[in-house]
Amino acid sequence: MELSLLCMLPWAILFTTLSLSFLIYKLMIISHGTHKNLPSGNTGLPYIGESIQFLSNGRKGHPEKFISERMLKFSSKIFKTSLFGETAAVFCGSAGNKFLFSNENKLVTAWWPSSVNKIFPSSLQTSSQEESKKMRKLLPGFLKPEALQRYISIMDVIAQRHFESSWDNKEQVTVFPLAKMFTFWLACRLFLSVEDPDHVEKLAEPFNELAAGIIALPIDLPGTSFNKGIKASNLIRKELHAIIKKRKMDLADKKASTTQDILSHMLLTCDENGEYMNEEDIADKILGLLVGGHDTASATITFIVKFLAELPHVYDEVFKEQMEIAKSKAPGELLNWEDIPKMRYSWNVACEVMRLAPPVQGAFREAMNDFIFEGFSIPKGWKLYWSTHSTHRNPECFPEPEKFDPSRFEGKGPAPYTYVPFGGGPRMCPGKEYARLEVLVFMHNLVRRYKWEKLLPDEKIIVDPMPIPAKGLPIRLHPQQP
């Protein structure tokens, strides 16, 4: 009997939570009724809203359907929905992107689902928004051009070691897990000065569950993605604490450099009040950097490999460009900053990949005050969402949107606010240039070594939370002839 009651307890808690959420939901609807001319749309079920449809479209391989179907049904500029327990307005098209990006900290501010705050808890008990602002103040020195120049040769060394250990002498490989291994190795080396493969692998293991938990429904019950994400976050943070403690001792004993990576920078940099970050705070920030520093780039690299396999004429142009750089090098000479501008076509290819398979689907904001957009009332407190899919596959923004065409990025490139894989405005991804370098270094080393073909021509694409081939993109390698 007692065992039966214990088994029923989690479901009783869930029922009670959903019942209370329904009451809150109804009160929110009543309060929103005082605003005239709200955007059209559907808020779905209480608390859950349309979250299941939003997530399931991605897992079925068509994340753009959630946006495009509602743009057709309600409005091509803005529509109402409910996601992750919050009433939200989805801003569409270049005008919607421009409005949100241009009104940061004026009419809108950053917002994340509650799952993010629980997976990335701040030791200072501040919100993810506040922690993000602090991080953006820390990053410029680490990501400024003179610092990035220093990373090129390190990236090239790690890329060569990666291919030698994980690709060479193999007939077949699965690309996505190897891309994650490469980008995570880079992040560990450049953020933490950790490069031992066993240590890197130990750190990497929990990250898949953590990433899945970030956009899961925030139901903290055993077995749920959210619960697994919290456990993974705690596990990684424990390992980071050990790294931080050792670095503090190494700095005190002059065994570590004060400028060798962002960890040293965080330990030795004080804020405007002269206060230093504690270990908990640093662990939280490093955790966020490790997620942002490898997940999105590994998805982009995987799709570059996919499209180059499908489009031999594009591969040939990338190969030609990269071999011209390789032939200009002395034996053993590494890539340097001057080589990057010579990779213009390769970067145009990467940009077109990110248009068709954006690693980040969109992001949330929150209305700081009531305002009007395109004649619709947006109440204070509403959550606002922008999506890459409202422009990236929109024929008004990109003619023949399904066609792979790197020339779209020649000259002035796409019209403003239409191409947004890195966001825009004050909150544009601060790691954009870092990502460009790691992608280009990977492409250089890949095409110099191999041609390849897909083993699953019709492999399904899923989004969970980033776009990835369902089987990880297995390919057959054909080494380049000397």
Tab-separated table of N, CA, C and O in Angstrom, residues 337-425:
chain	number	residue	atom	x	y	z
A	337	TRP	N	46.444	34.105	-39.308
A	337	TRP	CA	45.372	35.090	-39.475
A	337	TRP	C	45.236	35.554	-40.930
A	337	TRP	O	44.138	35.804	-41.411
A	338	GLU	N	46.364	35.673	-41.644
A	338	GLU	CA	46.344	36.151	-43.027
A	338	GLU	C	45.656	35.153	-43.965
A	338	GLU	O	45.214	35.537	-45.057
A	339	ASP	N	45.572	33.894	-43.570
A	339	ASP	CA	44.938	32.889	-44.426
A	339	ASP	C	43.412	32.986	-44.415
A	339	ASP	O	42.755	32.580	-45.383
A	340	ILE	N	42.864	33.493	-43.342
A	340	ILE	CA	41.399	33.472	-43.179
A	340	ILE	C	40.680	34.277	-44.270
A	340	ILE	O	39.697	33.784	-44.848
A	341	PRO	N	41.107	35.511	-44.608
A	341	PRO	CA	40.399	36.244	-45.681
A	341	PRO	C	40.463	35.550	-47.038
A	341	PRO	O	39.647	35.836	-47.920
A	342	LYS	N	41.420	34.652	-47.224
A	342	LYS	CA	41.539	33.925	-48.492
A	342	LYS	C	40.496	32.809	-48.600
A	342	LYS	O	40.369	32.185	-49.653
A	343	MET	N	39.765	32.550	-47.525
A	343	MET	CA	38.771	31.472	-47.506
A	343	MET	C	37.368	32.023	-47.740
A	343	MET	O	36.391	31.548	-47.166
A	344	ARG	N	37.251	33.019	-48.598
A	344	ARG	CA	35.965	33.717	-48.780
A	344	ARG	C	34.871	32.791	-49.301
A	344	ARG	O	33.743	32.785	-48.796
A	345	TYR	N	35.178	32.007	-50.338
A	345	TYR	CA	34.146	31.107	-50.876
A	345	TYR	C	33.747	30.061	-49.834
A	345	TYR	O	32.563	29.748	-49.676
A	346	SER	N	34.733	29.531	-49.117
A	346	SER	CA	34.434	28.533	-48.078
A	346	SER	C	33.487	29.097	-47.038
A	346	SER	O	32.558	28.402	-46.586
A	347	TRP	N	33.705	30.352	-46.651
A	347	TRP	CA	32.816	30.956	-45.651
A	347	TRP	C	31.434	31.220	-46.244
A	347	TRP	O	30.426	31.077	-45.556
A	348	ASN	N	31.357	31.596	-47.529
A	348	ASN	CA	30.047	31.756	-48.165
A	348	ASN	C	29.276	30.440	-48.149
A	348	ASN	O	28.061	30.414	-47.952
A	349	VAL	N	29.992	29.328	-48.357
A	349	VAL	CA	29.368	28.007	-48.282
A	349	VAL	C	28.842	27.759	-46.873
A	349	VAL	O	27.702	27.314	-46.689
A	350	ALA	N	29.653	28.050	-45.875
A	350	ALA	CA	29.222	27.860	-44.485
A	350	ALA	C	28.004	28.728	-44.169
A	350	ALA	O	27.080	28.282	-43.466
A	351	CYS	N	27.977	29.956	-44.678
A	351	CYS	CA	26.836	30.846	-44.436
A	351	CYS	C	25.567	30.303	-45.070
A	351	CYS	O	24.480	30.348	-44.468
A	352	GLU	N	25.686	29.755	-46.284
A	352	GLU	CA	24.509	29.179	-46.938
A	352	GLU	C	24.035	27.934	-46.190
A	352	GLU	O	22.824	27.684	-46.090
A	353	VAL	N	24.959	27.176	-45.638
A	353	VAL	CA	24.580	26.038	-44.798
A	353	VAL	C	23.781	26.524	-43.589
A	353	VAL	O	22.740	25.955	-43.239
A	354	MET	N	24.246	27.602	-42.948
A	354	MET	CA	23.546	28.114	-41.760
A	354	MET	C	22.224	28.776	-42.116
A	354	MET	O	21.347	28.911	-41.261
A	355	ARG	N	22.057	29.195	-43.364
A	355	ARG	CA	20.737	29.692	-43.785
A	355	ARG	C	19.739	28.546	-43.857
A	355	ARG	O	18.607	28.650	-43.358
A	356	LEU	N	20.164	27.434	-44.475
A	356	LEU	CA	19.255	26.308	-44.668
A	356	LEU	C	19.124	25.424	-43.432
A	356	LEU	O	18.097	24.778	-43.234
A	357	ALA	N	20.159	25.366	-42.612
A	357	ALA	CA	20.128	24.547	-41.392
A	357	ALA	C	20.696	25.368	-40.235
A	357	ALA	O	21.780	25.070	-39.725
A	358	PRO	N	19.982	26.424	-39.819
A	358	PRO	CA	20.512	27.284	-38.752
A	358	PRO	C	20.689	26.512	-37.453
A	358	PRO	O	19.765	25.822	-37.008
A	359	PRO	N	21.870	26.588	-36.828
A	359	PRO	CA	22.096	25.827	-35.598
A	359	PRO	C	21.243	26.318	-34.439
A	359	PRO	O	20.890	25.551	-33.547
A	360	VAL	N	20.918	27.605	-34.435
A	360	VAL	CA	20.014	28.173	-33.427
A	360	VAL	C	18.724	28.549	-34.136
A	360	VAL	O	18.747	29.286	-35.124
A	361	GLN	N	17.598	28.034	-33.642
A	361	GLN	CA	16.328	28.232	-34.329
A	361	GLN	C	15.721	29.610	-34.083
A	361	GLN	O	14.939	30.100	-34.882
A	362	GLY	N	16.080	30.237	-32.970
A	362	GLY	CA	15.525	31.533	-32.607
A	362	GLY	C	15.821	31.815	-31.146
A	362	GLY	O	16.588	31.089	-30.510
A	363	ALA	N	15.215	32.857	-30.604
A	363	ALA	CA	15.446	33.198	-29.196
A	363	ALA	C	14.292	34.036	-28.670
A	363	ALA	O	13.519	34.614	-29.443
A	364	PHE	N	14.203	34.094	-27.346
A	364	PHE	CA	13.115	34.805	-26.684
A	364	PHE	C	13.540	36.184	-26.197
A	364	PHE	O	14.709	36.433	-25.903
A	365	ARG	N	12.541	37.057	-26.096
A	365	ARG	CA	12.645	38.333	-25.409
A	365	ARG	C	11.409	38.467	-24.511
A	365	ARG	O	10.489	37.651	-24.575
A	366	GLU	N	11.387	39.510	-23.714
A	366	GLU	CA	10.224	39.810	-22.878
A	366	GLU	C	9.878	41.281	-23.029
A	366	GLU	O	10.779	42.136	-23.076
A	367	ALA	N	8.576	41.593	-23.125
A	367	ALA	CA	8.130	42.979	-23.248
A	367	ALA	C	8.317	43.697	-21.916
A	367	ALA	O	7.774	43.270	-20.897
A	368	MET	N	9.089	44.790	-21.924
A	368	MET	CA	9.338	45.559	-20.707
A	368	MET	C	8.170	46.480	-20.378
A	368	MET	O	7.957	46.830	-19.222
A	369	ASN	N	7.427	46.877	-21.403
A	369	ASN	CA	6.252	47.743	-21.255
A	369	ASN	C	5.236	47.380	-22.331
A	369	ASN	O	5.551	46.653	-23.272
A	370	ASP	N	4.016	47.894	-22.195
A	370	ASP	CA	3.060	47.762	-23.283
A	370	ASP	C	3.595	48.519	-24.500
A	370	ASP	O	4.167	49.606	-24.363
A	371	PHE	N	3.389	47.953	-25.686
A	371	PHE	CA	3.739	48.694	-26.898
A	371	PHE	C	2.910	48.172	-28.066
A	371	PHE	O	2.210	47.163	-27.963
A	372	ILE	N	3.006	48.881	-29.184
A	372	ILE	CA	2.283	48.520	-30.394
A	372	ILE	C	3.282	48.098	-31.460
A	372	ILE	O	4.290	48.772	-31.679
A	373	PHE	N	2.999	46.983	-32.139
A	373	PHE	CA	3.810	46.551	-33.278
A	373	PHE	C	2.882	46.171	-34.413
A	373	PHE	O	2.003	45.319	-34.246
A	374	GLU	N	3.041	46.830	-35.562
A	374	GLU	CA	2.229	46.570	-36.753
A	374	GLU	C	0.733	46.640	-36.436
A	374	GLU	O	-0.072	45.866	-36.957
A	375	GLY	N	0.360	47.574	-35.548
A	375	GLY	CA	-1.038	47.774	-35.202
A	375	GLY	C	-1.569	46.855	-34.128
A	375	GLY	O	-2.723	46.982	-33.700
A	376	PHE	N	-0.746	45.920	-33.630
A	376	PHE	CA	-1.177	44.974	-32.598
A	376	PHE	C	-0.634	45.394	-31.235
A	376	PHE	O	0.506	45.852	-31.122
A	377	SER	N	-1.447	45.197	-30.202
A	377	SER	CA	-1.040	45.512	-28.826
A	377	SER	C	-0.230	44.360	-28.253
A	377	SER	O	-0.643	43.196	-28.345
A	378	ILE	N	0.901	44.690	-27.664
A	378	ILE	CA	1.732	43.698	-26.979
A	378	ILE	C	1.788	44.076	-25.507
A	378	ILE	O	2.362	45.103	-25.140
A	379	PRO	N	1.167	43.292	-24.602
A	379	PRO	CA	1.151	43.643	-23.178
A	379	PRO	C	2.511	43.463	-22.505
A	379	PRO	O	3.299	42.578	-22.885
A	380	LYS	N	2.774	44.271	-21.538
A	380	LYS	CA	3.975	44.115	-20.719
A	380	LYS	C	4.021	42.708	-20.116
A	380	LYS	O	3.007	42.194	-19.645
A	381	GLY	N	5.195	42.090	-20.148
A	381	GLY	CA	5.356	40.758	-19.588
A	381	GLY	C	5.183	39.633	-20.588
A	381	GLY	O	5.584	38.491	-20.311
A	382	TRP	N	4.584	39.922	-21.745
A	382	TRP	CA	4.482	38.870	-22.760
A	382	TRP	C	5.877	38.453	-23.208
A	382	TRP	O	6.804	39.271	-23.274
A	383	LYS	N	6.021	37.186	-23.527
A	383	LYS	CA	7.275	36.698	-24.085
A	383	LYS	C	7.224	36.841	-25.608
A	383	LYS	O	6.161	36.662	-26.219
A	384	LEU	N	8.343	37.186	-26.180
A	384	LEU	CA	8.429	37.462	-27.616
A	384	LEU	C	9.472	36.527	-28.209
A	384	LEU	O	10.517	36.285	-27.606
A	385	TYR	N	9.189	36.007	-29.389
A	385	TYR	CA	10.084	35.035	-29.996
A	385	TYR	C	10.374	35.432	-31.435
A	385	TYR	O	9.472	35.823	-32.178
A	386	TRP	N	11.649	35.380	-31.811
A	386	TRP	CA	12.005	35.539	-33.222
A	386	TRP	C	12.574	34.217	-33.705
A	386	TRP	O	13.202	33.476	-32.956
A	387	SER	N	12.362	33.930	-34.984
A	387	SER	CA	12.779	32.651	-35.545
A	387	SER	C	13.535	32.867	-36.852
A	387	SER	O	13.118	33.664	-37.696
A	388	THR	N	14.636	32.136	-37.014
A	388	THR	CA	15.361	32.177	-38.282
A	388	THR	C	14.470	31.747	-39.439
A	388	THR	O	14.642	32.209	-40.571
A	389	HIS	N	13.496	30.884	-39.161
A	389	HIS	CA	12.705	30.284	-40.237
A	389	HIS	C	11.729	31.264	-40.883
A	389	HIS	O	11.232	30.999	-41.974
A	390	SER	N	11.448	32.395	-40.221
A	390	SER	CA	10.514	33.348	-40.834
A	390	SER	C	11.173	34.134	-41.961
A	390	SER	O	10.481	34.773	-42.758
A	391	THR	N	12.510	34.088	-42.051
A	391	THR	CA	13.199	34.786	-43.143
A	391	THR	C	14.092	33.860	-43.974
A	391	THR	O	14.168	34.003	-45.183
A	392	HIS	N	14.776	32.912	-43.348
A	392	HIS	CA	15.789	32.127	-44.051
A	392	HIS	C	15.222	31.330	-45.223
A	392	HIS	O	15.929	31.108	-46.223
A	393	ARG	N	13.986	30.868	-45.099
A	393	ARG	CA	13.363	30.108	-46.197
A	393	ARG	C	12.189	30.867	-46.805
A	393	ARG	O	11.297	30.283	-47.413
A	394	ASN	N	12.216	32.160	-46.639
A	394	ASN	CA	11.150	33.014	-47.142
A	394	ASN	C	11.551	33.533	-48.527
A	394	ASN	O	12.574	34.209	-48.664
A	395	PRO	N	10.766	33.225	-49.573
A	395	PRO	CA	11.146	33.664	-50.926
A	395	PRO	C	11.214	35.177	-51.083
A	395	PRO	O	11.881	35.674	-51.993
A	396	GLU	N	10.529	35.925	-50.205
A	396	GLU	CA	10.633	37.383	-50.264
A	396	GLU	C	12.015	37.858	-49.824
A	396	GLU	O	12.470	38.932	-50.224
A	397	CYS	N	12.689	37.051	-48.994
A	397	CYS	CA	14.025	37.409	-48.499
A	397	CYS	C	15.123	36.733	-49.310
A	397	CYS	O	16.193	37.319	-49.538
A	398	PHE	N	14.860	35.491	-49.734
A	398	PHE	CA	15.850	34.707	-50.478
A	398	PHE	C	15.151	34.019	-51.652
A	398	PHE	O	14.472	33.011	-51.456
A	399	PRO	N	15.297	34.569	-52.869
A	399	PRO	CA	14.681	33.921	-54.035
A	399	PRO	C	15.132	32.465	-54.149
A	399	PRO	O	16.279	32.139	-53.844
A	400	GLU	N	14.219	31.604	-54.575
A	400	GLU	CA	14.473	30.165	-54.641
A	400	GLU	C	15.104	29.686	-53.337
A	400	GLU	O	16.228	29.193	-53.305
A	401	PRO	N	14.383	29.811	-52.247
A	401	PRO	CA	14.977	29.589	-50.919
A	401	PRO	C	15.496	28.179	-50.690
A	401	PRO	O	16.387	27.983	-49.861
A	402	GLU	N	14.981	27.173	-51.415
A	402	GLU	CA	15.438	25.799	-51.211
A	402	GLU	C	16.725	25.500	-51.981
A	402	GLU	O	17.353	24.460	-51.767
A	403	LYS	N	17.122	26.394	-52.867
A	403	LYS	CA	18.326	26.186	-53.673
A	403	LYS	C	19.569	26.552	-52.866
A	403	LYS	O	19.612	27.578	-52.185
A	404	PHE	N	20.605	25.698	-52.937
A	404	PHE	CA	21.871	25.979	-52.253
A	404	PHE	C	22.713	26.879	-53.149
A	404	PHE	O	23.172	26.465	-54.219
A	405	ASP	N	22.911	28.121	-52.709
A	405	ASP	CA	23.571	29.117	-53.559
A	405	ASP	C	24.485	30.021	-52.724
A	405	ASP	O	24.046	31.032	-52.181
A	406	PRO	N	25.772	29.668	-52.615
A	406	PRO	CA	26.709	30.483	-51.829
A	406	PRO	C	26.887	31.905	-52.351
A	406	PRO	O	27.309	32.785	-51.602
A	407	SER	N	26.535	32.141	-53.622
A	407	SER	CA	26.710	33.481	-54.178
A	407	SER	C	25.782	34.508	-53.532
A	407	SER	O	25.968	35.716	-53.714
A	408	ARG	N	24.792	34.057	-52.767
A	408	ARG	CA	23.919	34.996	-52.050
A	408	ARG	C	24.727	35.893	-51.119
A	408	ARG	O	24.275	36.975	-50.743
A	409	PHE	N	25.912	35.422	-50.714
A	409	PHE	CA	26.698	36.132	-49.710
A	409	PHE	C	27.856	36.925	-50.314
A	409	PHE	O	28.705	37.429	-49.593
A	410	GLU	N	27.868	37.026	-51.631
A	410	GLU	CA	28.873	37.861	-52.278
A	410	GLU	C	28.463	39.328	-52.209
A	410	GLU	O	27.288	39.653	-52.032
A	411	GLY	N	29.430	40.217	-52.364
A	411	GLY	CA	29.130	41.648	-52.322
A	411	GLY	C	28.564	42.065	-50.988
A	411	GLY	O	29.098	41.719	-49.934
A	412	LYS	N	27.436	42.769	-50.996
A	412	LYS	CA	26.810	43.235	-49.762
A	412	LYS	C	26.048	42.128	-49.048
A	412	LYS	O	25.678	42.284	-47.875
A	413	GLY	N	25.794	41.016	-49.755
A	413	GLY	CA	25.115	39.893	-49.114
A	413	GLY	C	23.628	40.127	-48.937
A	413	GLY	O	23.044	41.046	-49.528
A	414	PRO	N	22.968	39.324	-48.106
A	414	PRO	CA	21.517	39.437	-47.905
A	414	PRO	C	21.109	40.786	-47.324
A	414	PRO	O	21.910	41.480	-46.685
A	415	ALA	N	19.852	41.134	-47.530
A	415	ALA	CA	19.317	42.384	-46.983
A	415	ALA	C	19.370	42.351	-45.457
A	415	ALA	O	19.311	41.278	-44.846
A	416	PRO	N	19.503	43.507	-44.808
A	416	PRO	CA	19.570	43.543	-43.338
A	416	PRO	C	18.383	42.835	-42.684
A	416	PRO	O	17.254	42.908	-43.167
A	417	TYR	N	18.671	42.143	-41.605
A	417	TYR	CA	17.683	41.477	-40.744
A	417	TYR	C	17.018	40.258	-41.398
A	417	TYR	O	16.052	39.725	-40.864
A	418	THR	N	17.535	39.807	-42.546
A	418	THR	CA	16.972	38.605	-43.158
A	418	THR	C	17.804	37.364	-42.827
A	418	THR	O	17.257	36.264	-42.724
A	419	TYR	N	19.109	37.545	-42.657
A	419	TYR	CA	20.005	36.423	-42.359
A	419	TYR	C	20.469	36.569	-40.916
A	419	TYR	O	21.244	37.463	-40.582
A	420	VAL	N	19.953	35.687	-40.034
A	420	VAL	CA	20.141	35.919	-38.596
A	420	VAL	C	20.563	34.658	-37.829
A	420	VAL	O	20.038	34.395	-36.736
A	421	PRO	N	21.507	33.865	-38.321
A	421	PRO	CA	21.906	32.671	-37.565
A	421	PRO	C	22.609	33.010	-36.259
A	421	PRO	O	22.670	32.168	-35.352
A	422	PHE	N	23.143	34.240	-36.147
A	422	PHE	CA	23.817	34.670	-34.919
A	422	PHE	C	22.999	35.703	-34.148
A	422	PHE	O	23.508	36.370	-33.254
A	423	GLY	N	21.714	35.839	-34.501
A	423	GLY	CA	20.907	36.867	-33.866
A	423	GLY	C	21.219	38.228	-34.459
A	423	GLY	O	21.626	38.349	-35.613
A	424	GLY	N	21.037	39.281	-33.649
A	424	GLY	CA	21.290	40.623	-34.141
A	424	GLY	C	21.183	41.650	-33.039
A	424	GLY	O	20.753	41.350	-31.921
A	425	GLY	N	21.575	42.878	-33.342
A	425	GLY	CA	21.517	43.953	-32.364
A	425	GLY	C	22.534	43.751	-31.258
A	425	GLY	O	23.525	43.026	-31.415
